[in-house]
Short mmCIF file of C-alpha atoms and ligand atoms in Angstrom, two decimals:
data_model
loop_
_atom_site.label_atom_id
_atom_site.label_comp_id
_atom_site.label_asym_id
_atom_site.label_seq_id
_atom_site.Cartn_x
_atom_site.Cartn_y
_atom_site.Cartn_z
CA MET C 1499 26.56 -26.39 -7.46
CA HIS C 1500 27.14 -26.43 -3.72
CA TRP C 1501 24.15 -27.49 -1.66
CA GLU C 1502 23.45 -26.16 1.76
CA PHE C 1503 20.09 -26.74 3.37
CA ARG C 1504 18.80 -24.62 6.18
CA ASP C 1505 17.88 -26.69 9.25
CA ASP C 1506 14.39 -25.33 9.59
CA ILE C 1507 13.46 -26.13 6.03
CA THR C 1508 15.17 -29.49 6.02
CA ARG C 1509 12.59 -30.60 8.58
CA ALA C 1510 10.13 -30.70 5.74
CA MET C 1511 11.92 -33.77 4.44
CA ASN C 1512 11.12 -35.75 7.55
CA THR C 1513 7.51 -34.72 8.01
CA SER C 1514 6.34 -34.72 4.42
CA GLN C 1515 4.52 -37.40 2.52
CA ASP C 1516 6.76 -39.47 0.30
CA LYS C 1517 4.99 -38.65 -2.92
CA TYR C 1518 4.13 -35.37 -4.58
CA ASP C 1519 2.33 -34.40 -7.74
CA LEU C 1520 5.22 -32.18 -8.72
CA ILE C 1521 8.69 -31.43 -7.40
CA ILE C 1522 10.63 -28.38 -8.53
CA ARG C 1523 14.20 -29.46 -7.84
CA GLY C 1524 17.35 -27.57 -7.08
CA GLY C 1525 16.26 -23.96 -7.46
CA GLU C 1526 17.21 -20.93 -5.42
CA VAL C 1527 14.04 -20.08 -3.50
CA TYR C 1528 13.05 -16.44 -2.99
CA ASP C 1529 10.13 -16.87 -0.64
CA GLY C 1530 8.42 -13.49 -1.07
CA THR C 1531 9.35 -12.08 2.36
CA GLY C 1532 12.34 -10.11 1.05
CA GLY C 1533 14.70 -12.39 2.95
CA ASP C 1534 17.80 -14.04 1.49
CA PRO C 1535 17.29 -16.85 -1.01
CA PHE C 1536 18.01 -20.46 -0.08
CA LYS C 1537 18.51 -23.71 -1.95
CA ALA C 1538 15.48 -25.95 -1.70
CA ASP C 1539 13.25 -28.32 -3.58
CA VAL C 1540 9.57 -27.39 -3.66
CA GLY C 1541 7.00 -30.19 -3.42
CA ILE C 1542 3.46 -29.62 -4.64
CA THR C 1543 0.36 -31.70 -3.93
CA GLY C 1544 -2.87 -30.62 -5.60
CA ASP C 1545 -3.05 -26.84 -5.51
CA ARG C 1546 -0.72 -26.41 -2.52
CA ILE C 1547 2.95 -26.27 -1.69
CA THR C 1548 3.38 -29.22 0.66
CA ALA C 1549 7.14 -29.21 1.23
CA VAL C 1550 10.06 -26.81 0.94
CA GLY C 1551 13.38 -28.50 1.64
CA ASP C 1552 15.56 -31.43 0.59
CA LEU C 1553 13.31 -33.81 -1.32
CA SER C 1554 16.13 -35.74 -2.95
CA ALA C 1555 14.92 -38.99 -1.40
CA VAL C 1556 11.36 -38.57 -2.57
CA ILE C 1557 9.59 -39.12 -5.84
CA ALA C 1558 6.88 -37.26 -7.69
CA ASP C 1559 4.57 -37.82 -10.62
CA ASP C 1560 6.22 -34.93 -12.41
CA GLU C 1561 9.46 -33.11 -11.77
CA ILE C 1562 11.56 -30.34 -13.21
CA ASN C 1563 15.18 -29.61 -12.48
CA VAL C 1564 15.76 -25.89 -12.21
CA SER C 1565 19.26 -25.63 -10.76
CA GLY C 1566 20.73 -22.20 -11.41
CA MET C 1567 17.24 -20.72 -11.57
CA ALA C 1568 15.22 -18.64 -9.14
CA VAL C 1569 11.95 -20.03 -7.78
CA SER C 1570 9.65 -17.30 -6.50
CA PRO C 1571 5.99 -16.77 -5.65
CA GLY C 1572 3.83 -15.98 -8.67
CA PHE C 1573 3.65 -12.26 -9.30
CA ILE C 1574 0.57 -10.33 -8.20
CA ASP C 1575 -0.31 -7.50 -10.59
CA VAL C 1576 -2.00 -5.04 -8.25
CA HIS C 1577 -2.84 -2.62 -11.04
CA SER C 1578 -4.72 -4.45 -13.76
CA HIS C 1579 -7.43 -3.41 -16.18
CA ASP C 1580 -8.05 -6.95 -17.39
CA ASP C 1581 -11.54 -7.22 -15.87
CA PHE C 1582 -13.02 -8.28 -19.23
CA HIS C 1583 -9.82 -9.44 -20.89
CA VAL C 1584 -9.41 -12.42 -18.50
CA LEU C 1585 -12.72 -13.65 -19.92
CA SER C 1586 -12.27 -12.62 -23.56
CA SER C 1587 -8.73 -14.12 -23.76
CA PRO C 1588 -8.62 -16.61 -20.90
CA ASP C 1589 -4.97 -17.60 -21.49
CA VAL C 1590 -4.18 -13.94 -20.62
CA GLU C 1591 -0.82 -14.48 -22.30
CA HIS C 1592 0.56 -10.97 -21.83
CA ASN C 1593 0.28 -11.59 -18.07
CA THR C 1594 1.03 -15.28 -17.66
CA LEU C 1595 4.14 -15.25 -19.86
CA GLN C 1596 5.64 -12.54 -17.62
CA GLY C 1597 5.03 -14.50 -14.42
CA ILE C 1598 1.78 -12.96 -13.24
CA THR C 1599 -0.41 -15.50 -11.44
CA THR C 1600 -2.94 -13.07 -9.93
CA VAL C 1601 -4.40 -9.81 -11.21
CA VAL C 1602 -6.23 -7.22 -9.13
CA VAL C 1603 -8.75 -5.71 -11.56
CA GLY C 1604 -11.05 -2.70 -11.21
CA ASN C 1605 -8.39 -0.01 -10.98
CA CYS C 1606 -8.60 3.71 -11.75
CA GLY C 1607 -12.31 3.75 -10.91
CA PHE C 1608 -13.38 1.37 -13.68
CA GLY C 1609 -14.91 -1.81 -12.30
CA ALA C 1610 -16.65 -4.93 -13.62
CA ALA C 1611 -20.10 -4.15 -12.22
CA PRO C 1612 -22.86 -3.20 -12.69
CA TYR C 1613 -22.51 -5.12 -15.92
CA ASP C 1614 -24.17 -2.80 -18.43
CA THR C 1615 -22.22 0.24 -17.31
CA ALA C 1616 -18.94 -1.68 -17.08
CA ALA C 1617 -19.39 -3.26 -20.50
CA GLY C 1618 -19.73 0.19 -22.09
CA ARG C 1619 -16.03 0.67 -21.57
CA LEU C 1620 -14.03 -2.53 -21.24
CA GLY C 1621 -16.56 -4.77 -22.99
CA GLU C 1622 -16.06 -2.94 -26.27
CA LEU C 1623 -12.30 -3.38 -26.22
CA PHE C 1624 -12.45 -6.99 -25.07
CA ALA C 1625 -15.53 -8.69 -26.51
CA LEU C 1626 -16.75 -11.58 -24.38
CA PRO C 1627 -17.39 -15.03 -25.84
CA PRO C 1628 -21.09 -15.80 -26.39
CA GLU C 1629 -21.23 -18.42 -23.64
CA ILE C 1630 -20.62 -15.75 -21.01
CA GLU C 1631 -23.80 -14.10 -19.84
CA PRO C 1632 -24.03 -10.66 -18.28
CA TRP C 1633 -23.28 -11.01 -14.59
CA ASP C 1634 -25.15 -9.68 -11.64
CA GLY C 1635 -22.93 -7.42 -9.53
CA TYR C 1636 -19.54 -8.38 -8.13
CA ALA C 1637 -20.89 -11.65 -6.76
CA GLY C 1638 -21.86 -12.53 -10.31
CA TYR C 1639 -18.54 -11.37 -11.74
CA LEU C 1640 -16.49 -13.45 -9.31
CA ALA C 1641 -18.78 -16.46 -9.90
CA THR C 1642 -18.25 -16.03 -13.65
CA ILE C 1643 -14.47 -16.11 -13.09
CA ASP C 1644 -14.82 -19.33 -11.08
CA GLN C 1645 -17.01 -20.90 -13.73
CA PHE C 1646 -15.06 -19.84 -16.81
CA LYS C 1647 -11.58 -20.15 -15.25
CA PRO C 1648 -8.98 -17.99 -16.90
CA SER C 1649 -5.33 -19.10 -16.63
CA LEU C 1650 -4.67 -16.90 -13.60
CA ASN C 1651 -6.39 -15.78 -10.41
CA VAL C 1652 -8.55 -12.65 -10.30
CA ALA C 1653 -9.27 -10.34 -7.37
CA ALA C 1654 -11.48 -7.28 -7.87
CA LEU C 1655 -11.80 -3.69 -6.72
CA VAL C 1656 -15.13 -1.87 -6.86
CA GLY C 1657 -14.75 1.08 -9.27
CA HIS C 1658 -16.15 4.51 -8.46
CA ASN C 1659 -16.43 5.82 -12.03
CA THR C 1660 -18.57 2.87 -13.03
CA LEU C 1661 -20.86 3.33 -10.02
CA ARG C 1662 -21.16 7.08 -10.57
CA LEU C 1663 -22.13 6.57 -14.21
CA ASP C 1664 -24.68 4.03 -13.08
CA ALA C 1665 -26.08 6.32 -10.39
CA MET C 1666 -26.08 9.64 -12.25
CA GLY C 1667 -26.33 8.82 -15.95
CA ASP C 1668 -25.60 11.76 -18.24
CA ASN C 1669 -25.87 14.41 -15.58
CA GLN C 1670 -22.36 14.14 -14.11
CA GLU C 1671 -21.08 17.69 -13.61
CA VAL C 1672 -22.99 18.16 -10.36
CA PRO C 1673 -22.74 16.68 -6.87
CA PRO C 1674 -24.74 13.47 -6.40
CA SER C 1675 -28.01 13.54 -4.45
CA ILE C 1676 -28.32 11.59 -1.20
CA ASP C 1677 -30.12 8.86 -3.15
CA GLN C 1678 -27.32 8.69 -5.69
CA VAL C 1679 -24.66 8.41 -2.97
CA THR C 1680 -26.76 5.66 -1.39
CA HIS C 1681 -26.95 3.91 -4.76
CA MET C 1682 -23.16 3.97 -5.10
CA ALA C 1683 -22.66 2.89 -1.48
CA GLY C 1684 -25.05 -0.01 -2.04
CA TRP C 1685 -22.89 -1.34 -4.85
CA VAL C 1686 -19.76 -1.02 -2.73
CA ALA C 1687 -21.49 -3.09 -0.04
CA GLU C 1688 -22.53 -5.67 -2.62
CA GLY C 1689 -18.96 -5.87 -3.91
CA MET C 1690 -17.32 -6.07 -0.50
CA ASP C 1691 -19.85 -8.70 0.65
CA ALA C 1692 -18.96 -10.70 -2.44
CA GLY C 1693 -15.24 -10.56 -1.55
CA ALA C 1694 -13.92 -7.51 -3.40
CA VAL C 1695 -10.59 -6.28 -2.01
CA GLY C 1696 -11.43 -2.57 -1.95
CA PHE C 1697 -12.67 0.53 -3.76
CA SER C 1698 -10.90 2.47 -6.52
CA THR C 1699 -11.13 5.96 -7.98
CA GLY C 1700 -9.82 7.57 -11.18
CA LEU C 1701 -9.99 11.31 -10.56
CA ILE C 1702 -8.65 12.61 -13.89
CA TYR C 1703 -11.34 10.68 -15.74
CA GLU C 1704 -14.99 11.05 -16.59
CA PRO C 1705 -16.93 11.15 -14.35
CA GLY C 1706 -14.72 10.81 -11.26
CA ARG C 1707 -13.18 14.22 -11.97
CA TYR C 1708 -16.44 15.89 -10.91
CA SER C 1709 -16.55 14.23 -7.50
CA THR C 1710 -15.55 15.98 -4.29
CA THR C 1711 -13.41 14.53 -1.50
CA ASP C 1712 -16.55 14.30 0.65
CA GLU C 1713 -18.40 12.26 -1.95
CA ILE C 1714 -15.50 9.85 -2.34
CA ALA C 1715 -14.99 9.49 1.41
CA ALA C 1716 -18.71 8.86 1.93
CA VAL C 1717 -18.74 6.00 -0.58
CA ALA C 1718 -15.32 4.66 0.47
CA THR C 1719 -16.49 4.45 4.09
CA VAL C 1720 -18.52 1.38 3.15
CA ALA C 1721 -15.32 -0.32 1.95
CA GLY C 1722 -13.55 0.88 5.11
CA GLY C 1723 -16.11 -1.01 7.18
CA TYR C 1724 -14.76 -4.18 5.59
CA ARG C 1725 -11.13 -3.08 6.06
CA GLY C 1726 -10.79 -2.74 2.29
CA VAL C 1727 -8.12 -0.87 0.34
CA TYR C 1728 -8.76 2.54 -1.22
CA THR C 1729 -6.73 2.71 -4.45
CA SER C 1730 -6.63 5.95 -6.38
CA HIS C 1731 -5.47 7.30 -9.68
CA ILE C 1732 -5.15 10.60 -7.88
CA ARG C 1733 -6.59 13.88 -9.15
CA ASN C 1734 -3.27 15.34 -10.19
CA GLU C 1735 0.10 13.72 -10.90
CA ALA C 1736 1.69 16.99 -12.03
CA GLU C 1737 1.83 20.42 -10.35
CA GLY C 1738 -0.91 19.41 -7.93
CA LEU C 1739 0.69 16.08 -6.97
CA LEU C 1740 1.06 16.84 -3.28
CA GLN C 1741 -2.51 18.10 -2.82
CA ALA C 1742 -3.74 15.02 -4.67
CA VAL C 1743 -1.76 12.68 -2.39
CA GLU C 1744 -3.16 14.65 0.55
CA GLU C 1745 -6.69 14.04 -0.76
CA ALA C 1746 -6.05 10.28 -0.94
CA LEU C 1747 -4.75 10.32 2.64
CA ILE C 1748 -7.82 12.26 3.80
CA VAL C 1749 -10.10 9.72 2.13
CA GLY C 1750 -8.18 6.97 3.91
CA GLU C 1751 -8.50 8.71 7.25
CA MET C 1752 -12.21 9.48 6.82
CA SER C 1753 -13.19 6.08 5.44
CA GLY C 1754 -11.06 3.69 7.46
CA CYS C 1755 -9.60 2.19 4.28
CA SER C 1756 -5.91 1.53 3.84
CA VAL C 1757 -4.55 3.64 0.97
CA GLN C 1758 -2.81 2.71 -2.27
CA ILE C 1759 -1.50 5.51 -4.54
CA SER C 1760 -1.81 4.07 -8.06
CA HIS C 1761 1.15 4.31 -10.46
CA HIS C 1762 3.01 6.78 -8.25
CA LYS C 1763 4.72 9.35 -10.49
CA ALA C 1764 5.46 13.01 -11.17
CA SER C 1765 4.11 13.81 -14.63
CA GLY C 1766 5.34 16.54 -16.98
CA GLY C 1767 8.86 17.98 -17.16
CA ASP C 1768 8.05 20.99 -14.97
CA ASN C 1769 7.19 18.64 -12.11
CA TRP C 1770 10.02 16.13 -12.21
CA GLY C 1771 11.64 15.63 -8.84
CA GLY C 1772 8.34 16.36 -7.06
CA ILE C 1773 8.29 12.68 -6.22
CA GLU C 1774 10.67 13.33 -3.32
CA ARG C 1775 7.99 15.28 -1.49
CA SER C 1776 5.19 12.82 -2.20
CA ILE C 1777 7.36 9.99 -0.89
CA GLU C 1778 7.94 12.06 2.26
CA MET C 1779 4.18 12.49 2.66
CA ILE C 1780 3.66 8.75 2.43
CA GLU C 1781 6.41 8.19 5.00
CA ALA C 1782 4.91 10.78 7.36
CA ALA C 1783 1.45 9.23 7.07
CA ARG C 1784 2.91 5.81 7.84
CA GLU C 1785 4.59 7.26 10.90
CA ARG C 1786 1.17 8.45 12.03
CA GLY C 1787 0.06 4.83 11.80
CA MET C 1788 -1.71 4.84 8.41
CA ASP C 1789 -1.32 1.90 6.04
CA VAL C 1790 -0.28 3.82 2.89
CA THR C 1791 1.58 2.26 -0.03
CA ALA C 1792 1.90 2.80 -3.78
CA ASP C 1793 2.37 0.89 -7.00
CA GLN C 1794 4.43 1.49 -10.12
CA TYR C 1795 5.13 0.29 -13.66
CA PRO C 1796 8.80 0.59 -14.70
CA TYR C 1797 8.70 3.02 -17.65
CA THR C 1798 9.11 6.75 -18.19
CA SER C 1799 5.98 6.78 -20.34
CA GLY C 1800 2.41 6.31 -19.26
CA SER C 1801 -0.68 5.44 -21.23
CA THR C 1802 -4.20 6.72 -21.06
CA ARG C 1803 -7.16 7.81 -23.14
CA LEU C 1804 -6.29 10.57 -25.58
CA ALA C 1805 -9.58 12.23 -24.59
CA ALA C 1806 -8.27 12.48 -21.01
CA VAL C 1807 -5.06 14.12 -22.29
CA LEU C 1808 -7.22 16.80 -23.94
CA GLN C 1809 -9.57 17.18 -20.98
CA ASN C 1810 -6.58 17.71 -18.71
CA ARG C 1811 -5.21 20.40 -21.08
CA ALA C 1812 -1.90 18.57 -21.24
CA LEU C 1813 -1.19 19.84 -24.78
CA THR C 1814 -1.97 23.48 -23.96
CA ASP C 1815 -1.38 25.01 -20.52
CA GLY C 1816 -0.66 21.76 -18.68
CA SER C 1817 -2.85 22.87 -15.79
CA GLY C 1818 -4.65 19.52 -15.37
CA GLY C 1819 -3.67 16.27 -13.73
CA ILE C 1820 -1.13 15.15 -16.35
CA GLY C 1821 1.02 18.29 -16.59
CA ARG C 1822 2.32 19.71 -19.86
CA VAL C 1823 3.42 17.37 -22.67
CA GLN C 1824 4.55 18.05 -26.25
CA ALA C 1825 3.08 16.54 -29.42
CA GLU C 1826 6.25 14.50 -29.93
CA ASP C 1827 5.76 12.95 -26.48
CA VAL C 1828 2.44 11.40 -27.51
CA LEU C 1829 2.12 8.16 -29.50
CA VAL C 1830 -1.22 6.83 -30.73
CA ALA C 1831 -1.46 3.36 -29.17
CA THR C 1832 -5.00 2.08 -29.74
CA CYS C 1833 -7.46 3.64 -32.20
CA THR C 1834 -10.32 1.25 -32.87
CA GLU C 1835 -11.91 3.02 -35.85
CA ARG C 1836 -8.66 4.19 -37.42
CA PRO C 1837 -6.08 1.49 -36.76
CA GLU C 1838 -3.84 3.11 -39.38
CA TYR C 1839 -3.17 5.90 -36.87
CA GLU C 1840 -1.68 3.46 -34.35
CA GLY C 1841 2.05 3.65 -33.78
CA HIS C 1842 2.36 7.24 -35.03
CA SER C 1843 3.44 10.25 -33.02
CA LEU C 1844 0.98 13.09 -32.54
CA ALA C 1845 3.71 15.34 -33.97
CA SER C 1846 3.40 13.58 -37.33
CA PHE C 1847 -0.34 14.40 -37.47
CA VAL C 1848 0.37 18.00 -36.47
CA GLU C 1849 2.66 18.26 -39.45
CA GLU C 1850 0.50 16.34 -41.91
CA TRP C 1851 -2.72 18.17 -41.06
CA ASP C 1852 -1.05 21.50 -40.29
CA LEU C 1853 -3.00 21.82 -37.03
CA PRO C 1854 -2.08 22.83 -33.48
CA ALA C 1855 -1.40 19.78 -31.29
CA GLU C 1856 -4.69 19.94 -29.41
CA ASP C 1857 -6.70 20.21 -32.63
CA ALA C 1858 -4.87 17.27 -34.20
CA ALA C 1859 -5.48 15.22 -31.04
CA GLN C 1860 -9.15 16.20 -31.07
CA ARG C 1861 -9.44 15.08 -34.70
CA ILE C 1862 -7.93 11.69 -33.81
CA VAL C 1863 -10.40 11.34 -30.92
CA ASP C 1864 -13.32 12.36 -33.17
CA GLU C 1865 -12.37 9.95 -35.95
CA GLY C 1866 -11.00 7.17 -33.80
CA GLY C 1867 -14.12 6.02 -31.99
CA ASP C 1868 -14.67 5.59 -28.29
CA HIS C 1869 -11.40 3.90 -27.52
CA VAL C 1870 -8.40 5.98 -28.46
CA TYR C 1871 -5.46 5.36 -26.14
CA ALA C 1872 -2.08 7.06 -26.24
CA VAL C 1873 1.39 6.35 -24.89
CA ILE C 1874 2.75 9.53 -23.32
CA PHE C 1875 6.37 10.19 -22.38
CA MET C 1876 5.89 12.16 -19.19
CA MET C 1877 8.25 10.88 -16.48
CA ASP C 1878 11.85 11.24 -15.41
CA GLU C 1879 14.06 8.14 -15.19
CA GLY C 1880 15.50 9.32 -11.86
CA ASP C 1881 12.00 9.60 -10.42
CA VAL C 1882 11.12 6.12 -11.69
CA ARG C 1883 14.16 4.70 -9.88
CA ARG C 1884 13.46 6.62 -6.69
CA VAL C 1885 9.90 5.31 -6.54
CA MET C 1886 11.00 1.75 -7.33
CA ALA C 1887 13.69 1.69 -4.66
CA HIS C 1888 11.35 2.96 -1.97
CA PRO C 1889 10.04 0.29 0.42
CA THR C 1890 6.43 1.49 0.14
CA THR C 1891 6.24 0.73 -3.60
CA MET C 1892 4.86 -2.48 -5.04
CA ILE C 1893 4.50 -3.40 -8.69
CA GLY C 1894 1.56 -3.31 -11.09
CA THR C 1895 1.38 -3.24 -14.89
CA ASP C 1896 -1.53 -0.85 -15.62
CA GLY C 1897 -1.59 -2.76 -18.93
CA ILE C 1898 -4.36 -2.34 -21.51
CA PRO C 1899 -3.54 -4.89 -24.22
CA ALA C 1900 -5.80 -3.50 -26.96
CA GLY C 1901 -5.05 -2.28 -30.48
CA SER C 1902 -1.80 -2.88 -32.34
CA ARG C 1903 0.58 -0.63 -30.37
CA PRO C 1904 -0.43 -0.66 -26.71
CA HIS C 1905 2.02 0.31 -24.00
CA PRO C 1906 4.70 -2.42 -23.65
CA ARG C 1907 4.14 -2.53 -19.87
CA ALA C 1908 1.33 -5.04 -20.51
CA TRP C 1909 3.97 -7.61 -21.62
CA GLY C 1910 7.18 -6.43 -20.03
CA THR C 1911 6.74 -4.98 -16.54
CA TYR C 1912 8.00 -7.82 -14.32
CA PRO C 1913 10.92 -9.11 -16.44
CA ARG C 1914 11.98 -5.50 -17.03
CA ILE C 1915 12.31 -4.92 -13.30
CA LEU C 1916 14.15 -8.23 -12.78
CA GLY C 1917 16.48 -7.70 -15.77
CA LYS C 1918 17.04 -3.97 -16.20
CA TYR C 1919 16.47 -2.57 -12.72
CA VAL C 1920 17.71 -5.47 -10.55
CA ARG C 1921 20.48 -7.13 -12.57
CA GLU C 1922 21.76 -4.38 -14.83
CA GLU C 1923 21.29 -1.27 -12.69
CA GLY C 1924 21.03 -2.51 -9.10
CA VAL C 1925 18.20 -0.09 -8.29
CA VAL C 1926 16.62 -2.71 -6.05
CA SER C 1927 17.85 -6.10 -4.77
CA LEU C 1928 16.36 -9.29 -6.14
CA PRO C 1929 14.77 -10.38 -2.82
CA ASP C 1930 13.23 -6.90 -2.39
CA ALA C 1931 11.96 -6.78 -5.98
CA ILE C 1932 10.27 -10.16 -5.56
CA HIS C 1933 8.74 -9.04 -2.26
CA LYS C 1934 7.25 -6.00 -4.08
CA MET C 1935 5.75 -8.41 -6.65
CA SER C 1936 4.38 -11.07 -4.30
CA GLY C 1937 4.30 -11.03 -0.48
CA MET C 1938 3.80 -7.29 -0.14
CA PRO C 1939 0.76 -7.08 -2.45
CA ALA C 1940 -0.71 -10.31 -1.02
CA ASP C 1941 -0.65 -8.78 2.47
CA LYS C 1942 -1.99 -5.40 1.37
CA PHE C 1943 -4.90 -6.81 -0.63
CA GLN C 1944 -5.62 -9.63 1.85
CA LEU C 1945 -5.00 -12.41 -0.66
CA THR C 1946 -4.82 -15.15 1.93
CA GLY C 1947 -2.49 -18.05 1.16
CA ARG C 1948 -0.86 -16.23 -1.78
CA GLY C 1949 2.38 -14.34 -2.25
CA TYR C 1950 4.82 -16.64 -0.45
CA VAL C 1951 6.73 -19.85 -1.06
CA ARG C 1952 6.07 -21.87 2.09
CA GLU C 1953 4.30 -24.99 3.20
CA ASP C 1954 0.49 -24.84 2.92
CA ALA C 1955 0.56 -21.80 0.64
CA PHE C 1956 -1.14 -22.07 -2.74
CA ALA C 1957 1.25 -23.27 -5.41
CA ASP C 1958 1.45 -20.06 -7.48
CA LEU C 1959 5.08 -20.03 -8.61
CA VAL C 1960 7.47 -18.60 -11.18
CA VAL C 1961 10.80 -20.06 -12.28
CA PHE C 1962 13.17 -17.64 -13.99
CA ASP C 1963 16.85 -17.24 -14.72
CA PRO C 1964 18.15 -14.19 -12.83
CA ASP C 1965 21.13 -13.98 -15.22
CA THR C 1966 19.10 -13.71 -18.41
CA VAL C 1967 15.53 -12.67 -17.61
CA ILE C 1968 14.55 -9.51 -19.53
CA ASP C 1969 11.57 -7.86 -21.21
CA ARG C 1970 11.50 -7.75 -25.00
CA ALA C 1971 8.34 -5.70 -25.48
CA THR C 1972 9.13 -2.37 -27.16
CA TYR C 1973 7.08 0.60 -28.28
CA GLU C 1974 7.42 -0.65 -31.87
CA GLU C 1975 6.61 -4.27 -31.01
CA PRO C 1976 4.86 -4.25 -27.68
CA LYS C 1977 3.23 -7.67 -27.93
CA THR C 1978 6.47 -9.53 -27.35
CA PRO C 1979 6.85 -11.92 -24.42
CA PRO C 1980 9.95 -11.79 -22.24
CA THR C 1981 12.83 -14.21 -22.20
CA GLY C 1982 14.43 -16.12 -19.32
CA MET C 1983 11.19 -17.06 -17.57
CA PRO C 1984 10.45 -20.69 -18.50
CA HIS C 1985 7.84 -21.86 -15.97
CA VAL C 1986 4.73 -20.38 -14.41
CA ILE C 1987 2.50 -22.42 -12.10
CA VAL C 1988 -0.99 -21.42 -10.94
CA ASN C 1989 -2.76 -23.40 -8.20
CA GLY C 1990 -0.35 -26.29 -8.77
CA ALA C 1991 -0.78 -26.49 -12.56
CA PHE C 1992 1.73 -25.45 -15.22
CA VAL C 1993 0.25 -22.54 -17.12
CA VAL C 1994 3.57 -21.86 -18.82
CA ARG C 1995 6.06 -24.69 -19.26
CA ASP C 1996 9.35 -24.31 -21.12
CA ALA C 1997 8.22 -20.79 -22.05
CA LEU C 1998 5.11 -22.09 -23.83
CA HIS C 1999 1.57 -21.50 -22.67
CA THR C 2000 -0.09 -24.83 -21.83
CA HIS C 2001 -3.63 -23.44 -22.12
CA ALA C 2002 -4.32 -24.73 -18.63
CA ARG C 2003 -7.19 -22.82 -17.09
CA ALA C 2004 -6.03 -23.02 -13.51
CA GLY C 2005 -7.13 -19.65 -12.15
CA ARG C 2006 -9.93 -18.79 -9.79
CA ALA C 2007 -11.65 -15.82 -8.20
CA LEU C 2008 -9.92 -14.62 -5.04
CA ARG C 2009 -12.11 -13.21 -2.30
CA ARG C 2010 -10.76 -10.87 0.35
CA GLY C 2011 -9.33 -12.72 3.32
CA GLN C 2012 -10.52 -16.12 2.12
CA GLU C 2013 -8.42 -19.07 1.02
CU1 CU S 1488 -4.92 2.31 -14.32
ZN1 ZN S 1489 -4.64 5.13 -13.76
#
């Protein structure tokens, strides 16, 4: 291999200490900016990167030779639902084995606090170990992360659905009273004071679907005061996509939040191609000076609660937020009371029970308990590529690793982009793809000191082979780790070494704008 050091990074050699805890030698460094890669050794002391350059004359307590491999910042999953899972399964293997070193939890309106309301949803899917006590607000949640230490870092969004349930109980199909809005706003303030990165909504879900733009903007304004992000699973990803993007932009303008369109897509065959217009809207808003971006998982199928598919009339007239889908497009992913239903297409139940699709789905929801999730084939491959290639898109998994057949995105998102979409199809360049996975989300969510390979940054790193990296998680066997990604380092510690999880619990809570 031919070695050529850049002058500016070679300086590190002369100024650095002569001993490091770890040196990653000989890799091709992609620094997270989107710029060209360069050959360099990376020296790590404690939890920080302390040198990037030629360290051939220096020694370290531990070293790995990674010539021929890419060294990149650890991936930041901006769309996670692992609020409870990082505590129930602290190795968080589905994430760490695919290079994720930080998750942003609390998406789609479902947050980690207040505890009792939050636990009603995620706590049942991901039961917490007995040593973890119910936490008090977001301050308590982030303190619990710091105390219990999962294998990766956790940043949190405050979730609107959780707050609305807490404020309004069973009476959801009405506007909130002033007191109820104040109650929600109070929790946003508590969360943002504690270091939350923003506020999220899920407007196809209970109970967010009953909220008006004014209600959302009123509550989001508290987050805007802290310069937080407003992330939204928008009200409609189908026929009403453009109005729903417009609503998110209005909330951004009214609240002072920057805006993140969650899992940007056009859902349902009648609406494919609509993504062109929503991308144009994002571009136009950016030209007006708004900070608007989006995230994406790299699949033509989505995954959500089967109850939400029914509520959005996706199996009948398709007039709701998901668009129209057929029974054969729907796979039962997670069905806690009837695990034997998992992995089967809704079409097979339609046939077996001789019922219309919506009645068969309703029966599965009725029998399946509170947590029935489905995989739904609803997107166009061309749209997926268009969104991925666009510079305003970053990456998130939207993974929910519960049941026997969850969506493979929970295991495969990052290696799938690096293998299928970068190497095999050239949809996006490798430096750009890494930027969408690291520096770009770190800047957007104010994760200070993360997202880049440079001196003084935190040592969150991934080593992978650009020639072989690929996802192996399929719809049949989703819980399959990728290949070609041997090392993952969090805060200076190997969490994955030689493709094996070390069980190191190196993660911490990340607070907005703080190191
Ligand atoms: Cu989500
Ligand atoms: Zn969502």
